Coordinates of C-alpha atoms in Angstrom, one line a residue:
M1481 CA 68.0 40.2 136.9
N1482 CA 66.2 36.7 135.4
F1483 CA 67.2 35.9 132.0
N1484 CA 64.6 33.3 131.8
L1485 CA 62.7 35.2 132.8
L1486 CA 63.2 38.0 130.2
H1487 CA 62.4 35.5 127.5
Q1488 CA 59.9 34.1 128.6
H1489 CA 58.0 36.8 128.4
A1490 CA 59.4 38.1 125.4
R1491 CA 58.3 35.4 123.5
T1492 CA 54.9 35.1 125.5
L1493 CA 54.3 39.2 123.6
A1494 CA 55.1 37.8 120.2
G1495 CA 52.4 35.4 120.3
R1496 CA 50.5 38.9 120.6
P1497 CA 52.4 41.5 119.0
R1498 CA 49.9 44.0 118.9
R1499 CA 49.4 44.2 122.7
A1500 CA 52.9 44.0 122.6
A1501 CA 53.2 47.1 120.6
A1502 CA 50.5 48.7 122.7
L1503 CA 52.4 48.4 125.9
I1504 CA 55.5 50.4 124.5
F1505 CA 53.4 52.8 123.1
L1506 CA 52.3 53.7 126.3
L1507 CA 55.5 53.3 127.9
A1508 CA 57.2 56.0 125.1
L1509 CA 53.9 58.1 125.5
A1510 CA 54.4 58.5 130.0
P1511 CA 57.9 60.2 129.4
R1512 CA 56.3 62.3 126.8
L1513 CA 53.8 64.0 128.3
L1514 CA 56.1 64.4 131.2
M1515 CA 58.9 66.8 128.7
A1516 CA 55.6 68.0 126.2
L1517 CA 53.6 69.3 129.9
H1518 CA 56.7 70.7 131.3
L1519 CA 57.9 72.1 127.8
P1520 CA 57.2 76.4 127.4
A1521 CA 53.8 76.1 125.4
G1522 CA 55.0 78.8 123.0
V1523 CA 57.6 78.4 120.6
L1524 CA 61.4 77.4 121.4
W1525 CA 63.5 76.5 118.7
P1526 CA 64.1 79.4 116.1
D1527 CA 62.4 77.1 112.9
G1528 CA 59.7 76.8 114.2
A1529 CA 59.0 80.4 114.1
R1530 CA 59.4 79.4 110.0
Y1531 CA 57.0 76.3 110.7
M1532 CA 54.3 78.7 112.3
L1533 CA 54.5 81.5 110.1
V1534 CA 53.5 78.9 107.4
A1535 CA 51.2 77.2 109.4
S1536 CA 49.3 80.4 110.2
H1537 CA 49.2 81.2 106.4
L1538 CA 47.2 77.9 105.9
L1539 CA 45.0 78.8 108.9
S1540 CA 44.2 81.5 107.4
G1541 CA 43.6 80.8 103.6
A1542 CA 46.5 82.3 102.2
G1543 CA 48.4 78.3 101.1
F1544 CA 51.9 77.6 102.1
G1545 CA 52.7 81.7 100.8
S1546 CA 55.5 83.2 99.5
L1547 CA 58.6 81.4 98.0
A1548 CA 60.6 83.4 100.8
D1549 CA 58.3 81.5 103.6
N1550 CA 59.0 78.6 101.9
A1551 CA 62.6 78.7 100.7
L1552 CA 64.0 76.9 104.1
S1553 CA 60.9 75.3 104.6
V1554 CA 59.2 71.5 104.2
P1555 CA 55.5 71.1 103.9
T1556 CA 54.7 68.1 105.9
Q1557 CA 55.8 70.2 109.4
P1558 CA 53.4 73.2 108.9
L1559 CA 50.6 70.9 106.7
L1560 CA 50.8 68.9 111.0
L1561 CA 51.0 72.5 112.7
A1562 CA 48.0 73.8 110.9
A1563 CA 45.5 70.8 111.2
V1564 CA 46.7 70.5 115.1
R1565 CA 46.1 74.9 115.5
F1566 CA 42.5 74.3 113.8
V1567 CA 41.6 71.5 116.0
S1568 CA 42.8 72.7 119.2
D1569 CA 42.2 76.5 119.5
N1570 CA 45.4 77.1 118.1
S1571 CA 47.0 75.7 121.4
F1572 CA 50.2 75.2 122.7
I1573 CA 50.2 72.4 124.7
A1574 CA 48.3 70.4 122.3
L1575 CA 50.7 70.4 119.2
R1576 CA 53.5 69.4 122.3
I1577 CA 51.2 66.8 122.9
F1578 CA 50.4 65.3 119.7
F1579 CA 54.2 65.2 118.8
A1580 CA 54.9 62.8 121.7
L1581 CA 52.4 61.1 120.4
I1582 CA 53.9 60.6 117.3
G1583 CA 57.2 59.9 118.6
A1584 CA 55.3 57.2 120.9
A1585 CA 53.8 54.9 118.1
T1586 CA 57.1 55.7 116.6
C1587 CA 58.7 53.9 119.2
A1588 CA 55.9 51.3 118.5
A1589 CA 57.2 50.5 114.7
G1590 CA 60.7 50.4 116.2
Y1591 CA 59.7 47.5 118.4
E1592 CA 58.1 45.9 115.4
L1593 CA 60.5 46.3 113.2
A1594 CA 63.2 44.8 115.0
R1595 CA 60.8 41.6 116.5
R1596 CA 60.1 41.0 112.7
L1597 CA 64.1 41.2 112.1
F1598 CA 66.1 40.1 115.2
G1599 CA 63.3 38.0 117.1
P1600 CA 61.3 38.5 120.7
V1601 CA 64.2 39.1 123.1
P1602 CA 65.4 42.1 121.3
A1603 CA 62.6 43.2 120.1
L1604 CA 61.6 43.7 123.2
L1605 CA 64.9 45.5 124.9
A1606 CA 64.1 48.0 121.6
G1607 CA 61.3 49.2 122.6
V1608 CA 62.5 50.0 126.1
G1609 CA 65.2 51.6 124.6
L1610 CA 63.9 54.1 122.3
A1611 CA 60.6 54.7 124.8
L1612 CA 63.1 55.3 128.5
Y1613 CA 66.5 56.7 125.3
P1614 CA 66.5 60.6 126.4
P1615 CA 67.1 62.2 124.0
L1616 CA 63.9 61.0 121.9
I1617 CA 62.1 61.6 124.6
Y1618 CA 63.4 65.4 124.6
L1619 CA 63.0 65.5 120.6
S1620 CA 59.6 63.7 120.2
A1621 CA 58.1 66.7 123.2
L1622 CA 58.7 69.4 120.4
F1623 CA 57.1 70.5 117.0
E1624 CA 59.7 72.9 115.9
Y1625 CA 61.4 70.0 114.0
P1626 CA 59.7 67.8 111.2
Q1627 CA 62.7 64.7 113.1
P1628 CA 59.1 63.5 115.2
F1629 CA 57.3 63.0 111.9
F1630 CA 60.2 61.8 109.7
M1631 CA 61.8 58.6 112.0
L1632 CA 58.3 57.7 112.5
L1633 CA 57.3 57.7 108.3
M1634 CA 61.2 55.3 108.0
G1635 CA 59.9 53.2 110.5
L1636 CA 56.8 52.6 108.3
V1637 CA 59.3 52.1 105.5
F1638 CA 61.5 49.9 106.5
L1639 CA 58.6 48.0 108.0
T1640 CA 56.9 47.7 104.7
Y1641 CA 59.2 46.9 102.6
H1642 CA 60.8 44.1 104.8
A1643 CA 57.1 42.9 104.9
F1644 CA 57.2 42.8 101.2
T1645 CA 60.4 41.3 101.0
Q1646 CA 58.8 38.3 102.7
S1647 CA 55.6 38.5 101.2
P1648 CA 55.8 40.4 97.4
R1649 CA 52.8 42.1 97.5
V1650 CA 51.6 45.5 95.6
A1651 CA 49.5 47.2 98.1
T1652 CA 52.9 47.0 101.3
L1653 CA 54.7 48.2 98.4
L1654 CA 53.0 51.2 96.9
L1655 CA 52.5 51.9 101.0
C1656 CA 56.4 52.0 100.9
G1657 CA 57.0 54.2 98.1
L1658 CA 54.4 56.6 99.4
C1659 CA 56.0 56.9 102.9
L1660 CA 58.9 57.1 101.6
G1661 CA 57.5 59.9 99.4
L1662 CA 56.2 62.0 102.4
A1663 CA 59.5 61.9 104.2
I1664 CA 61.4 62.8 101.1
L1665 CA 58.9 65.7 101.7
T1666 CA 59.8 66.0 105.9
V1667 CA 63.3 65.4 105.7
P1668 CA 64.6 65.6 102.0
T1669 CA 68.6 63.9 102.6
V1670 CA 66.6 60.6 102.8
L1671 CA 66.1 62.0 98.9
L1672 CA 69.7 60.1 98.2
F1673 CA 68.3 56.8 100.1
V1674 CA 65.5 56.1 97.3
P1675 CA 68.2 54.6 94.4
L1676 CA 70.2 52.3 97.4
L1677 CA 66.6 51.0 98.1
L1678 CA 65.6 50.2 94.7
G1679 CA 69.0 49.1 94.0
C1680 CA 68.0 46.6 97.7
L1681 CA 64.8 46.1 95.8
L1682 CA 66.4 44.8 92.5
L1683 CA 68.5 42.3 94.7
D1684 CA 65.6 41.1 96.3
Q1685 CA 63.7 40.6 93.6
R1686 CA 65.4 40.2 90.4
R1687 CA 62.9 37.7 88.5
R1688 CA 60.0 40.8 89.0
I1689 CA 62.0 43.5 89.3
W1690 CA 60.7 45.5 86.1
T1691 CA 57.4 45.7 87.5
Y1692 CA 58.2 46.5 91.5
A1693 CA 60.3 48.8 91.2
P1694 CA 58.3 51.6 88.5
L1695 CA 55.7 50.2 91.3
M1696 CA 57.4 51.6 94.0
A1697 CA 59.2 54.4 92.4
L1698 CA 55.4 55.6 90.9
A1699 CA 54.6 56.4 94.6
I1700 CA 57.4 57.9 95.5
S1701 CA 57.2 60.4 93.3
L1702 CA 53.9 62.0 93.8
P1703 CA 53.8 63.2 97.2
V1704 CA 57.1 64.8 96.1
A1705 CA 55.4 65.6 92.2
A1706 CA 52.8 67.0 93.2
W1707 CA 54.7 69.4 95.6
S1708 CA 56.9 69.7 93.3
A1709 CA 54.3 71.2 90.7
R1710 CA 52.6 74.0 93.2
N1711 CA 55.4 74.9 94.0
Y1712 CA 56.1 75.4 89.7
A1713 CA 52.4 77.1 89.9
A1714 CA 52.8 79.5 92.7
Y1715 CA 56.5 80.7 91.8
G1716 CA 56.7 80.5 87.6
A1717 CA 60.2 78.0 88.7
P1718 CA 60.8 74.5 89.3
I1719 CA 61.4 73.9 92.6
L1720 CA 61.3 70.4 94.1
I1721 CA 61.4 70.9 97.9
N1722 CA 63.1 74.3 98.7
K1723 CA 65.8 75.7 98.3
A1724 CA 67.8 75.7 101.2
G1725 CA 70.6 73.3 100.3
G1726 CA 72.9 76.1 99.0
F1727 CA 73.0 78.1 101.4
N1728 CA 72.7 75.3 103.7
F1729 CA 76.1 73.9 101.4
W1730 CA 77.9 77.6 101.8
M1731 CA 76.7 77.6 105.7
A1732 CA 79.0 74.4 106.3
N1733 CA 82.3 74.8 103.8
S1734 CA 83.1 78.5 104.3
E1735 CA 86.1 79.9 106.2
T1736 CA 83.3 81.6 109.5
Y1737 CA 82.6 77.5 110.2
Y1738 CA 86.0 76.1 109.5
E1739 CA 87.2 79.0 112.4
L1740 CA 84.5 78.7 114.6
G1741 CA 82.3 75.8 113.8
K1742 CA 78.2 75.8 115.0
I1743 CA 78.0 78.2 117.1
G1744 CA 79.6 80.8 113.7
V1745 CA 76.3 80.4 111.7
T1746 CA 74.4 79.1 113.8
P1747 CA 71.7 81.1 113.7
P1748 CA 73.1 82.9 110.6
C1749 CA 74.5 86.0 111.5
G1750 CA 73.0 86.3 114.9
H1751 CA 74.6 88.0 117.1
G1752 CA 77.9 89.3 117.8
Y1753 CA 78.3 87.2 114.3
E1754 CA 77.3 89.6 111.8
D1755 CA 80.4 90.8 110.0
T1756 CA 82.4 87.2 110.1
T1757 CA 83.0 86.5 106.6
F1758 CA 80.5 84.2 105.5
C1759 CA 77.8 86.6 106.2
V1760 CA 79.9 89.6 105.2
E1761 CA 80.1 87.7 101.6
F1762 CA 76.7 86.8 101.5
R1763 CA 75.6 90.3 101.8
A1764 CA 77.8 91.1 99.5
L1765 CA 76.3 88.3 96.7
H1766 CA 72.8 89.6 98.0
R1767 CA 73.7 93.2 97.4
R1768 CA 74.9 92.3 94.1
L1769 CA 72.1 90.0 93.0
K1770 CA 69.8 92.6 94.1
S1771 CA 70.8 95.8 92.5
Q1772 CA 69.9 93.1 89.2
H1773 CA 66.2 94.0 90.5
P1774 CA 65.1 90.1 90.0
T1775 CA 61.9 89.3 91.7
P1776 CA 61.3 88.3 95.2
E1777 CA 61.3 84.6 93.4
Q1778 CA 64.0 84.7 90.6
L1779 CA 66.2 86.3 94.0
I1780 CA 66.1 83.1 96.4
I1781 CA 66.5 81.3 93.2
Q1782 CA 69.9 82.9 92.5
E1783 CA 70.6 83.1 95.6
D1784 CA 70.6 79.4 95.7
A1785 CA 72.3 78.6 92.3
G1786 CA 74.8 81.8 93.8
C1787 CA 75.7 80.2 97.7
W1788 CA 76.1 76.6 96.5
E1789 CA 78.9 78.5 93.7
R1790 CA 80.5 79.9 96.9
G1791 CA 80.3 76.4 99.0
V1792 CA 81.6 74.8 96.3
A1793 CA 85.0 77.2 95.7
F1794 CA 85.6 77.2 99.3
L1795 CA 85.9 73.4 98.7
R1796 CA 88.4 73.2 96.1
S1797 CA 90.3 75.8 97.2
D1798 CA 91.8 73.5 99.8
L1799 CA 91.8 70.3 99.1
P1800 CA 93.5 69.4 101.8
R1801 CA 91.6 71.5 104.1
A1802 CA 88.2 70.7 102.8
A1803 CA 89.0 66.4 103.4
A1804 CA 89.6 67.8 107.0
L1805 CA 86.5 69.4 107.4
S1806 CA 85.2 66.7 106.3
V1807 CA 85.9 64.2 109.2
R1808 CA 85.3 66.4 111.5
K1809 CA 82.3 67.3 111.1
F1810 CA 82.1 63.8 111.0
L1811 CA 83.0 63.5 113.8
L1812 CA 80.8 66.0 115.4
Y1813 CA 78.3 64.3 113.9
W1814 CA 78.6 61.5 116.2
S1815 CA 79.6 63.3 118.8
P1816 CA 78.1 62.7 122.4
I1817 CA 77.6 66.2 123.6
P1818 CA 75.1 67.5 122.3
D1819 CA 75.9 70.5 120.3
A1820 CA 72.5 73.2 120.9
V1821 CA 74.0 76.8 120.5
H1822 CA 70.8 78.2 123.1
S1823 CA 71.5 77.6 126.2
G1824 CA 69.4 77.2 129.3
G1825 CA 65.8 76.9 130.9
A1826 CA 63.9 74.4 128.4
Y1827 CA 66.7 74.1 126.3
A1828 CA 69.8 72.6 127.1
S1829 CA 72.0 72.8 130.2
S1830 CA 75.7 70.8 131.9
A1831 CA 73.4 68.2 133.0
T1832 CA 71.0 67.4 130.2
S1833 CA 74.4 67.6 128.4
W1834 CA 75.7 64.7 130.5
V1835 CA 72.7 63.0 130.4
A1836 CA 72.6 62.9 126.9
A1837 CA 76.1 61.7 126.7
L1838 CA 76.2 59.3 129.2
S1839 CA 72.6 57.2 127.7
Y1840 CA 74.0 58.0 124.0
L1841 CA 77.6 56.7 124.7
P1842 CA 76.1 52.8 125.8
V1843 CA 73.8 52.6 122.4
L1844 CA 76.9 54.0 120.2
I1845 CA 78.8 50.7 121.7
L1846 CA 76.7 48.5 122.0
G1847 CA 75.2 49.3 118.2
I1848 CA 78.6 49.1 116.5
I1849 CA 79.3 45.5 118.1
G1850 CA 75.2 45.0 117.7
I1851 CA 76.0 46.0 113.6
A1852 CA 79.2 43.4 113.4
L1853 CA 77.0 40.1 115.4
S1854 CA 74.9 40.6 112.8
R1855 CA 76.2 40.4 110.0
D1856 CA 75.5 37.1 108.8
S1857 CA 71.7 38.8 108.3
W1858 CA 73.3 41.7 106.1
R1859 CA 70.5 40.8 103.1
A1860 CA 68.1 41.6 105.6
L1861 CA 69.8 44.7 106.4
L1862 CA 71.8 46.2 103.1
P1863 CA 69.0 49.3 103.8
V1864 CA 69.9 50.0 107.0
Y1865 CA 73.4 49.8 106.0
G1866 CA 72.4 52.4 103.2
Y1867 CA 70.3 54.7 105.0
F1868 CA 73.5 55.4 107.2
A1869 CA 75.8 55.7 104.5
V1870 CA 73.1 58.6 102.7
F1871 CA 73.4 60.7 106.4
M1872 CA 76.4 59.7 107.1
G1873 CA 78.3 60.5 103.9
T1874 CA 75.1 64.5 103.1
Y1875 CA 76.3 65.5 106.8
S1876 CA 80.1 65.1 106.7
I1877 CA 79.5 67.5 103.6
F1878 CA 76.8 69.5 104.9
M1879 CA 76.7 70.6 108.6
P1880 CA 75.4 67.5 111.2
T1881 CA 74.2 68.3 114.3
T1882 CA 72.8 66.2 117.3
R1883 CA 68.9 66.2 115.8
Y1884 CA 70.0 65.2 112.3
R1885 CA 72.2 61.8 113.9
L1886 CA 68.2 60.9 115.8
P1887 CA 67.0 58.5 112.9
L1888 CA 70.8 56.7 113.1
D1889 CA 70.2 56.8 116.8
F1890 CA 66.8 54.5 116.1
F1891 CA 68.9 51.8 114.7
L1892 CA 71.5 51.5 116.8
I1893 CA 69.0 51.1 119.7
L1894 CA 67.6 48.2 117.3
F1895 CA 71.3 46.8 117.0
S1896 CA 72.8 47.8 120.7
A1897 CA 68.7 45.6 121.8
Y1898 CA 70.9 42.7 119.6
T1899 CA 73.8 42.7 121.4
L1900 CA 71.9 42.7 124.6
G1901 CA 70.0 39.9 123.6
R1902 CA 72.9 37.8 122.2
L1903 CA 74.4 38.6 125.9
V1904 CA 71.6 37.3 127.9
S1905 CA 71.7 34.1 126.1
S1906 CA 73.4 31.1 126.7
D1907 CA 71.7 29.7 122.6
P1908 CA 73.3 32.3 120.5
K1909 CA 70.2 31.3 118.4
A1910 CA 67.5 32.0 121.9
S1911 CA 67.6 36.2 121.0
T1912 CA 66.8 35.3 117.5

């Protein structure tokens, strides 16, 4: 490979960042469109049925529907589905193509972020890596999960935050906060990232923190507060995002999960696992609460609280076991083997699992090296470190899955590109 030619092309594109981002977008779009056209014209994964139901309510003029419809859901995904279905006459292919476009846009955002953080050569390598990374290609063609839209939002969060640190403008800061607020309504886990990002803002803008921090907090709060107010008006209860936390927490901290892993609880009480300890105890909790004749909304809220209590009780019953379980979850979170319960056809196979594993392992290794090599830029990368800490910590307690890790794979690819940029350069500073 002619490394000098690579540097030359990378620097030429760096002088035309919009053109470079457009080329990365097109490179990423091609395999995503092929995947979108390959997948079935229907709902593939169970989560998709839940989001499609809420989208149907929106299209029929019934709003988001009942709390039962939204307890395990997030608002942004059904809104996107409803919008695409409305303009495409309920076309499943249009849904897949729309999210393929979102995935390609995320790759372009990744290129621009890498260019700003690491320079032109790593940016070009990062853009190509994101465009051709098999797990992201597959995820981008799905409409069943909120992660594709979430990754685009978070790419914009980091882009606008970095732009603000270079040239503090209120409009840029407000856009950053607004994107983060929408990201919270897409993957609520990132709510824990808010205080860390505000802390980074404090370190960077000490003199004007009392001006900038309230503005960012306000921008983040606007979409979240609007959704929370809507929930209170619709259900008469303070519900920030949804009521999925307690159920997911107990499901991942139960005897069933400890003994059987994800297959024992996903889908919950699935065929062959109806009489597991978790399912027996959950049905007992449901019957006890229902015997008190609550409203449907009250029943869901009380079940959520009861699930939190039982999950905490499981962890407190044996602290060494709880610690071992967290370590196990941490390792599963970073495992190269995809954790899909379904298999065959458009789901997963041994071949696709090997492709995913073999593409992920180099990214993981080179990404770790890149994190170490870029340590001199720790101040600019501090928000990224906080982002990693939030997701690793959360899913070491809740249930780790491959799709929950892919937002971090996005950054591992950027760090991998930095490593490769250093390797192909005779001058350590040439890649930056």
